Short mmCIF file of C-alpha atoms in Angstrom, two decimals:
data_model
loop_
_atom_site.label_atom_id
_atom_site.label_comp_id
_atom_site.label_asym_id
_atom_site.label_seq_id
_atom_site.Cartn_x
_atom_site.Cartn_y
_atom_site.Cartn_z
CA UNK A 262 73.51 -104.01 269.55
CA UNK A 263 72.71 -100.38 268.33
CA UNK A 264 72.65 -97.42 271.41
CA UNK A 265 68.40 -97.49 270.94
CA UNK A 266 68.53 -101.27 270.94
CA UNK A 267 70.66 -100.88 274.45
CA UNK A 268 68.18 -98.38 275.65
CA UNK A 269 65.16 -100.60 275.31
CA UNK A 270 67.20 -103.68 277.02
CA UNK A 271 68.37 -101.47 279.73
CA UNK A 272 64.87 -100.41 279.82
CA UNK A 273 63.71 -103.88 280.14
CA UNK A 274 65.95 -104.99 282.92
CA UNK A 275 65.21 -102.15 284.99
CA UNK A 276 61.20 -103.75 284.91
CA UNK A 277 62.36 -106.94 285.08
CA UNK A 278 63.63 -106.27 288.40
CA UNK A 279 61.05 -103.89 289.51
CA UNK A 280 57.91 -106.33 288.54
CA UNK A 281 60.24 -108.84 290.61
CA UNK A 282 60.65 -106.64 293.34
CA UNK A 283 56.64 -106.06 293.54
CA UNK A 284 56.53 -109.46 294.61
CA UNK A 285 57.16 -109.30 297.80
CA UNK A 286 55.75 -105.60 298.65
CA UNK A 287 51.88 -105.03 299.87
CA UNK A 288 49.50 -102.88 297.83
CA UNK A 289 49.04 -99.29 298.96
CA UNK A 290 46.54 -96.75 297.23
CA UNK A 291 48.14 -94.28 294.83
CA UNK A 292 49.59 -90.95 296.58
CA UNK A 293 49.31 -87.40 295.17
CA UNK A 294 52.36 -85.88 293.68
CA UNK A 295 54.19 -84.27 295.40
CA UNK A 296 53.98 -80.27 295.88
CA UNK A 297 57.50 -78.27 295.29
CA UNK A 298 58.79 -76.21 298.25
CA UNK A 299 60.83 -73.27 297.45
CA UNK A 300 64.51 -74.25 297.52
CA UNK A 301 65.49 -70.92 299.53
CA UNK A 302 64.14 -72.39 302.61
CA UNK A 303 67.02 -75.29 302.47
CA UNK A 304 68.70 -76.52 305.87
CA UNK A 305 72.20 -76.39 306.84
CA UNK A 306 73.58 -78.89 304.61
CA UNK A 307 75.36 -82.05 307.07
CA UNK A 308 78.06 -84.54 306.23
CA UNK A 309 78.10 -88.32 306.98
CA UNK A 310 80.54 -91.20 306.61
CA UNK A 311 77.80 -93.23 307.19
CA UNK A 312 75.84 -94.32 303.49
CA UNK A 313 72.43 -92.52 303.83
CA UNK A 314 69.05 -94.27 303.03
CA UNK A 315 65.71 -93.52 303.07
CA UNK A 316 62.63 -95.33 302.86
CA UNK A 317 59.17 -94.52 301.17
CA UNK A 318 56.46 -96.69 300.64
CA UNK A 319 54.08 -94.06 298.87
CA UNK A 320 57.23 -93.08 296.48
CA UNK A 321 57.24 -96.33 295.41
CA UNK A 322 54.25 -97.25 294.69
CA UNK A 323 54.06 -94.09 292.71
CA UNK A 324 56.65 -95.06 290.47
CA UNK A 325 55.06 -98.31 289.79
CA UNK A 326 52.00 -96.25 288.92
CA UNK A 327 54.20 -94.04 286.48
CA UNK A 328 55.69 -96.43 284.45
CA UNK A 329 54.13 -99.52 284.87
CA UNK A 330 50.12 -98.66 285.14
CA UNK A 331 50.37 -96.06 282.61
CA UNK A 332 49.78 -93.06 284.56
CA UNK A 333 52.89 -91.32 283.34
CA UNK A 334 51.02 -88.60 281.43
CA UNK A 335 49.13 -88.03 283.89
CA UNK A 336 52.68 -85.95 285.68
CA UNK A 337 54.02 -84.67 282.33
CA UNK A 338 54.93 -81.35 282.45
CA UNK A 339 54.11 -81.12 286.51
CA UNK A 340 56.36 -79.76 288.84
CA UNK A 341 57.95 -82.53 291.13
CA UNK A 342 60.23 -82.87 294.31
CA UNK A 343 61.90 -85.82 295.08
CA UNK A 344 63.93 -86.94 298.49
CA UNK A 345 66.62 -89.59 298.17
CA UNK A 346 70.05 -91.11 297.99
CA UNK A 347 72.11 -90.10 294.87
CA UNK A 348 73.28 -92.30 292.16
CA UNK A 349 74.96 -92.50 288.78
CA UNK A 350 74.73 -94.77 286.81
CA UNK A 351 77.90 -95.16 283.77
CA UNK A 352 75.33 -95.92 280.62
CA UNK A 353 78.16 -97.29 278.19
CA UNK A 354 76.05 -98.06 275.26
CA UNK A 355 74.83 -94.49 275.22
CA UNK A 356 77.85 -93.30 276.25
CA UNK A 357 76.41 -91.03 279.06
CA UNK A 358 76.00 -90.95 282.79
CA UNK A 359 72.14 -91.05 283.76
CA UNK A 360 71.54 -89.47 287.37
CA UNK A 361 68.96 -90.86 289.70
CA UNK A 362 67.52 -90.44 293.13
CA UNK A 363 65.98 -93.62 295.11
CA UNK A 364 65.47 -95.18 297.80
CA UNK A 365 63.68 -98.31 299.69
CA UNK A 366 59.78 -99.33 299.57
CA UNK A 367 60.58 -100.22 303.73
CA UNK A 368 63.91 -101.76 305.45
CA UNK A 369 63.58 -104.83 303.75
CA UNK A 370 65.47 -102.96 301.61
CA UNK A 371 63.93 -105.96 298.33
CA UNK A 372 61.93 -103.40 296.80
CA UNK A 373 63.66 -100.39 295.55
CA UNK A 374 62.38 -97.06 293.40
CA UNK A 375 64.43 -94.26 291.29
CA UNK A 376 63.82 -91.46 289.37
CA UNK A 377 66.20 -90.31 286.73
CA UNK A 378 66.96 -86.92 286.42
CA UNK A 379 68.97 -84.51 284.66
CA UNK A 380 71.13 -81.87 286.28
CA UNK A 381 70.65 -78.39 285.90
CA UNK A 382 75.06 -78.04 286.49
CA UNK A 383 76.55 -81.40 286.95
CA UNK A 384 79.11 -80.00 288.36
CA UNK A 385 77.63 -78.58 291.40
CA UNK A 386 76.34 -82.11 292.00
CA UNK A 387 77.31 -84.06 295.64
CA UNK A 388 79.45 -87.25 296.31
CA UNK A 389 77.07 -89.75 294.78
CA UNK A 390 75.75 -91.51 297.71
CA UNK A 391 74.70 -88.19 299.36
CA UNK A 392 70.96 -87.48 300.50
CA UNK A 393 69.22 -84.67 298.06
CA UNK A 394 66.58 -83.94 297.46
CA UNK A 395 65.28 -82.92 293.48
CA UNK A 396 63.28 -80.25 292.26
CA UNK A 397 62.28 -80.41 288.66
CA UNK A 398 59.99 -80.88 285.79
CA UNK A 399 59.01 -84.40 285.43
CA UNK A 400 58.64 -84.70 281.58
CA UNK A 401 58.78 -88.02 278.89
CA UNK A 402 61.62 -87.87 277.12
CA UNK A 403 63.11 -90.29 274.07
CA UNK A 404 66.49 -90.32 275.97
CA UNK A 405 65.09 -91.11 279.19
CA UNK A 406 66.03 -94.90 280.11
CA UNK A 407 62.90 -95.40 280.74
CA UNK A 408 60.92 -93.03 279.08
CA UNK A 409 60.38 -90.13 281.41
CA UNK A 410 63.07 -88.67 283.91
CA UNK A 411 63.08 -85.09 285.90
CA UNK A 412 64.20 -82.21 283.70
CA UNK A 413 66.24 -79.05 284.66
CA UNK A 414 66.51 -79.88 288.02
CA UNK A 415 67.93 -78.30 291.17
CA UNK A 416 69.55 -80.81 293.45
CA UNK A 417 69.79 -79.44 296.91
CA UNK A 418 72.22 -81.54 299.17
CA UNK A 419 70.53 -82.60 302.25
CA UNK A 420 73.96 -84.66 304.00
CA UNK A 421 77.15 -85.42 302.04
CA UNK A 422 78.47 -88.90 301.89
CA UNK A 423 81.80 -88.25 302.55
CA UNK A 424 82.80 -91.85 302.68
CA UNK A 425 85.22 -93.90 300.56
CA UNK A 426 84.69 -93.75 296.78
CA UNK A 427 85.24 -95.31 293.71
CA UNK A 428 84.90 -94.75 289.53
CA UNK A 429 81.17 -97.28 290.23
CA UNK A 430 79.55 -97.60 292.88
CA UNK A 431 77.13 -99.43 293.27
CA UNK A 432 76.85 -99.47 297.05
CA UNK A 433 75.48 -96.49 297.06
CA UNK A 434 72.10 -97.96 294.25
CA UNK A 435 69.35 -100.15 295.26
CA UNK A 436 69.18 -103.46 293.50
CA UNK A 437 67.53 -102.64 290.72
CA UNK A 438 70.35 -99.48 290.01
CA UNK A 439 72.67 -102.06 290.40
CA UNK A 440 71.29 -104.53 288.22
CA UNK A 441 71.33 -101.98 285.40
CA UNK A 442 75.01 -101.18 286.18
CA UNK A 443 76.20 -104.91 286.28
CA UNK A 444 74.91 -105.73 282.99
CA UNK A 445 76.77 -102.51 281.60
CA UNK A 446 79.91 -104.18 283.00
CA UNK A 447 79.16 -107.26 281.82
CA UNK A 448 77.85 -106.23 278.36
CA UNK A 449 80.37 -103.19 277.40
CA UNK A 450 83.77 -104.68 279.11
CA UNK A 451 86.20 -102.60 277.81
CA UNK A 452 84.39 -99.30 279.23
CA UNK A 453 85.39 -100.39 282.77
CA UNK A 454 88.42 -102.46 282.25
CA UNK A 455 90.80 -101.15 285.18
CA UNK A 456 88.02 -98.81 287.00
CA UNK A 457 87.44 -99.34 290.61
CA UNK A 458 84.37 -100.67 292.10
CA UNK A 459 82.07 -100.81 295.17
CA UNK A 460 79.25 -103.58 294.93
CA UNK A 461 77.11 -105.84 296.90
CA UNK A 462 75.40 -109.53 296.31
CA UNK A 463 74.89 -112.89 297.62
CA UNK A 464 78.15 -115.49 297.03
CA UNK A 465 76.49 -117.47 294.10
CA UNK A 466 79.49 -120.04 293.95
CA UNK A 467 83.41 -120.61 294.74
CA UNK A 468 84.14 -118.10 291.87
CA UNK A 469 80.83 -115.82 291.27
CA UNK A 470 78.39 -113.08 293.21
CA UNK A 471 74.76 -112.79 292.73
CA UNK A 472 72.06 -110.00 292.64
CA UNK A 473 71.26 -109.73 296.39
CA UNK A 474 67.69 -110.75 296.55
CA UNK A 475 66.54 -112.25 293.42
CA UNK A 476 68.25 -115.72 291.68
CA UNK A 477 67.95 -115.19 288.40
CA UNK A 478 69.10 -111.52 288.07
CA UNK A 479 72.00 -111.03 287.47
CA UNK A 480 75.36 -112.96 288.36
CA UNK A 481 79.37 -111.96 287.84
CA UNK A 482 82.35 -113.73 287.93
CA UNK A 483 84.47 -113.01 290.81
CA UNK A 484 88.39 -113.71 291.62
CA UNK A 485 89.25 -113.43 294.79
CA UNK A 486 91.91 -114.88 296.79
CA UNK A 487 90.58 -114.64 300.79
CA UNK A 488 88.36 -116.98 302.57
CA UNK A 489 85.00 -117.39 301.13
CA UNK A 490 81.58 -117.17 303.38
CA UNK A 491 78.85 -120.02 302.54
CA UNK A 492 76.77 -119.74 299.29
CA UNK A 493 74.01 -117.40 300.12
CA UNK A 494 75.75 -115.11 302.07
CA UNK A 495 75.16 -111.13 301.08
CA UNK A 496 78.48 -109.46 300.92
CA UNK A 497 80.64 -106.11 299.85
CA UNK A 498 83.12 -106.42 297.68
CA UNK A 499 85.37 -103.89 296.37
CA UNK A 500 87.90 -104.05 294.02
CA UNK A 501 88.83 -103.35 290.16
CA UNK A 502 86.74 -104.44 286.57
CA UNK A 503 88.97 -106.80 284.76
CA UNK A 504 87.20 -108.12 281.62
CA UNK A 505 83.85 -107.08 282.50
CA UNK A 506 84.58 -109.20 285.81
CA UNK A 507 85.22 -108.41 289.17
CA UNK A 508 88.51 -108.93 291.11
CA UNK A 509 88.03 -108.84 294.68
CA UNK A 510 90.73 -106.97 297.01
CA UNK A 511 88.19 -106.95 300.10
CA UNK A 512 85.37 -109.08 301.00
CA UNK A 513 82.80 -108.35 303.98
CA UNK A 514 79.93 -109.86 304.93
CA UNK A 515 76.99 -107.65 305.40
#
């Protein structure tokens, strides 16, 4: 599979997931965007070991509104701000990292936005799991996963995770995030082979894990030596990518 072929199927995952997601969330009208504040009036920045979340209901139904009711032009070339958790994803068929900020439709925590962005310095960037908050142009773009991400943008850290860390992890992405990420494992083994992981999902069977909400997602085989909770069960696991699989060294129910 070529790198635009990839695009389009990690394209097509991430609304796979989201149209799944919808499912189960109620209809709200669509929101304004939102206005940009000037970034010299930043708080103290704070620190947590704790993994930050935050929840928006009109944020999400925006995004379906971008990219799935064809409003997206309507925000091209607008100024946006964005509040969030921070995530990278490893995009192996493109060979890049994609940045995103997200966060929950309500504490349900099934329903899930994100909006890729690019960095004005990625390497004045936080600990990814850290809450920011993005300032930008929202613009399309042909090497946008999905078509349109957040250009030249200012990421102001809001609290820094300052928890443990790993080469992916997906902890610290919604579902859908992590969807996208698992099928890069999966797909494009030998990128990861070795690299440490944080991840989450339901025990799908004696030797496999599950996307956390939705059958049919995604699933990975697992090896892992410990006792093993009841089918069903949503978990952590951490551990290290062997073959585009995941060996477990800790196990926790969640």
């Amino acid at each position: 599979m070529n790198s635009k072929n990839w695009k389009a199927f990690l394209s097509t995952l991430l609304t796979a997931a989201i149209l799944a997601a919808c499912a189960g969330c109620a209809d709200s009208p669509s929101p304004a965007p939102t206005e940009t504040t000037d970034p010299t009036e930043a708080t103290q920045e704070a620190v947590t070991t704790e993994r930050p979340e935050t929840f928006s209901q009109d944020e999400y139904v925006l995004y379906q509104n971008v990219f799935y009711s064809g409003y997206g032009a309507d925000y091209d070339g607008k100024p946006t701000e964005k509040e969030g958790v921070f995530a990278v994803i490893h995009d192996a068929y493109n060979d890049r990292l994609r940045y995103y900020v997200w966060g929950y439709y309500d504490q349900t925590r099934c329903c899930d936005w994100q909006w890729e962005f690019v960095p004005q310095d990625v390497n004045a960037l936080p600990p990814v799991g850290s809450l920011v908050t993005v300032r930008g142009t929202f613009a399309s773009g042909e090497e946008a996963l999905d078509g349109y991400w957040i250009t030249d943008a200012q990421v102001e850290t809001d609290a820094a995770y300052t928890g443990p860390a790993a080469d992916l992890d997906m902890r610290s992405m919604g579902a859908t995030l992590e969807r996208v990420q698992m099928y890069n494992i999966m797909y494009h083994p030998e990128a990861f082979e070795g690299q440490t992981y944080f991840a989450y999902g339901r025990i799908a069977s004696v030797n496999s894990i599950q996307d956390p909400y939705y059958d049919g997602s995604w699933s990975n085989t697992i090896t892992w030596g410990g006792d093993l909770p009841a089918v069903g069960t949503l978990v952590e696991v951490t551990g290290t990518v062997e073959g585009g699989t995941l060996s477990v060294q800790s196990m926790n129910e969640i």
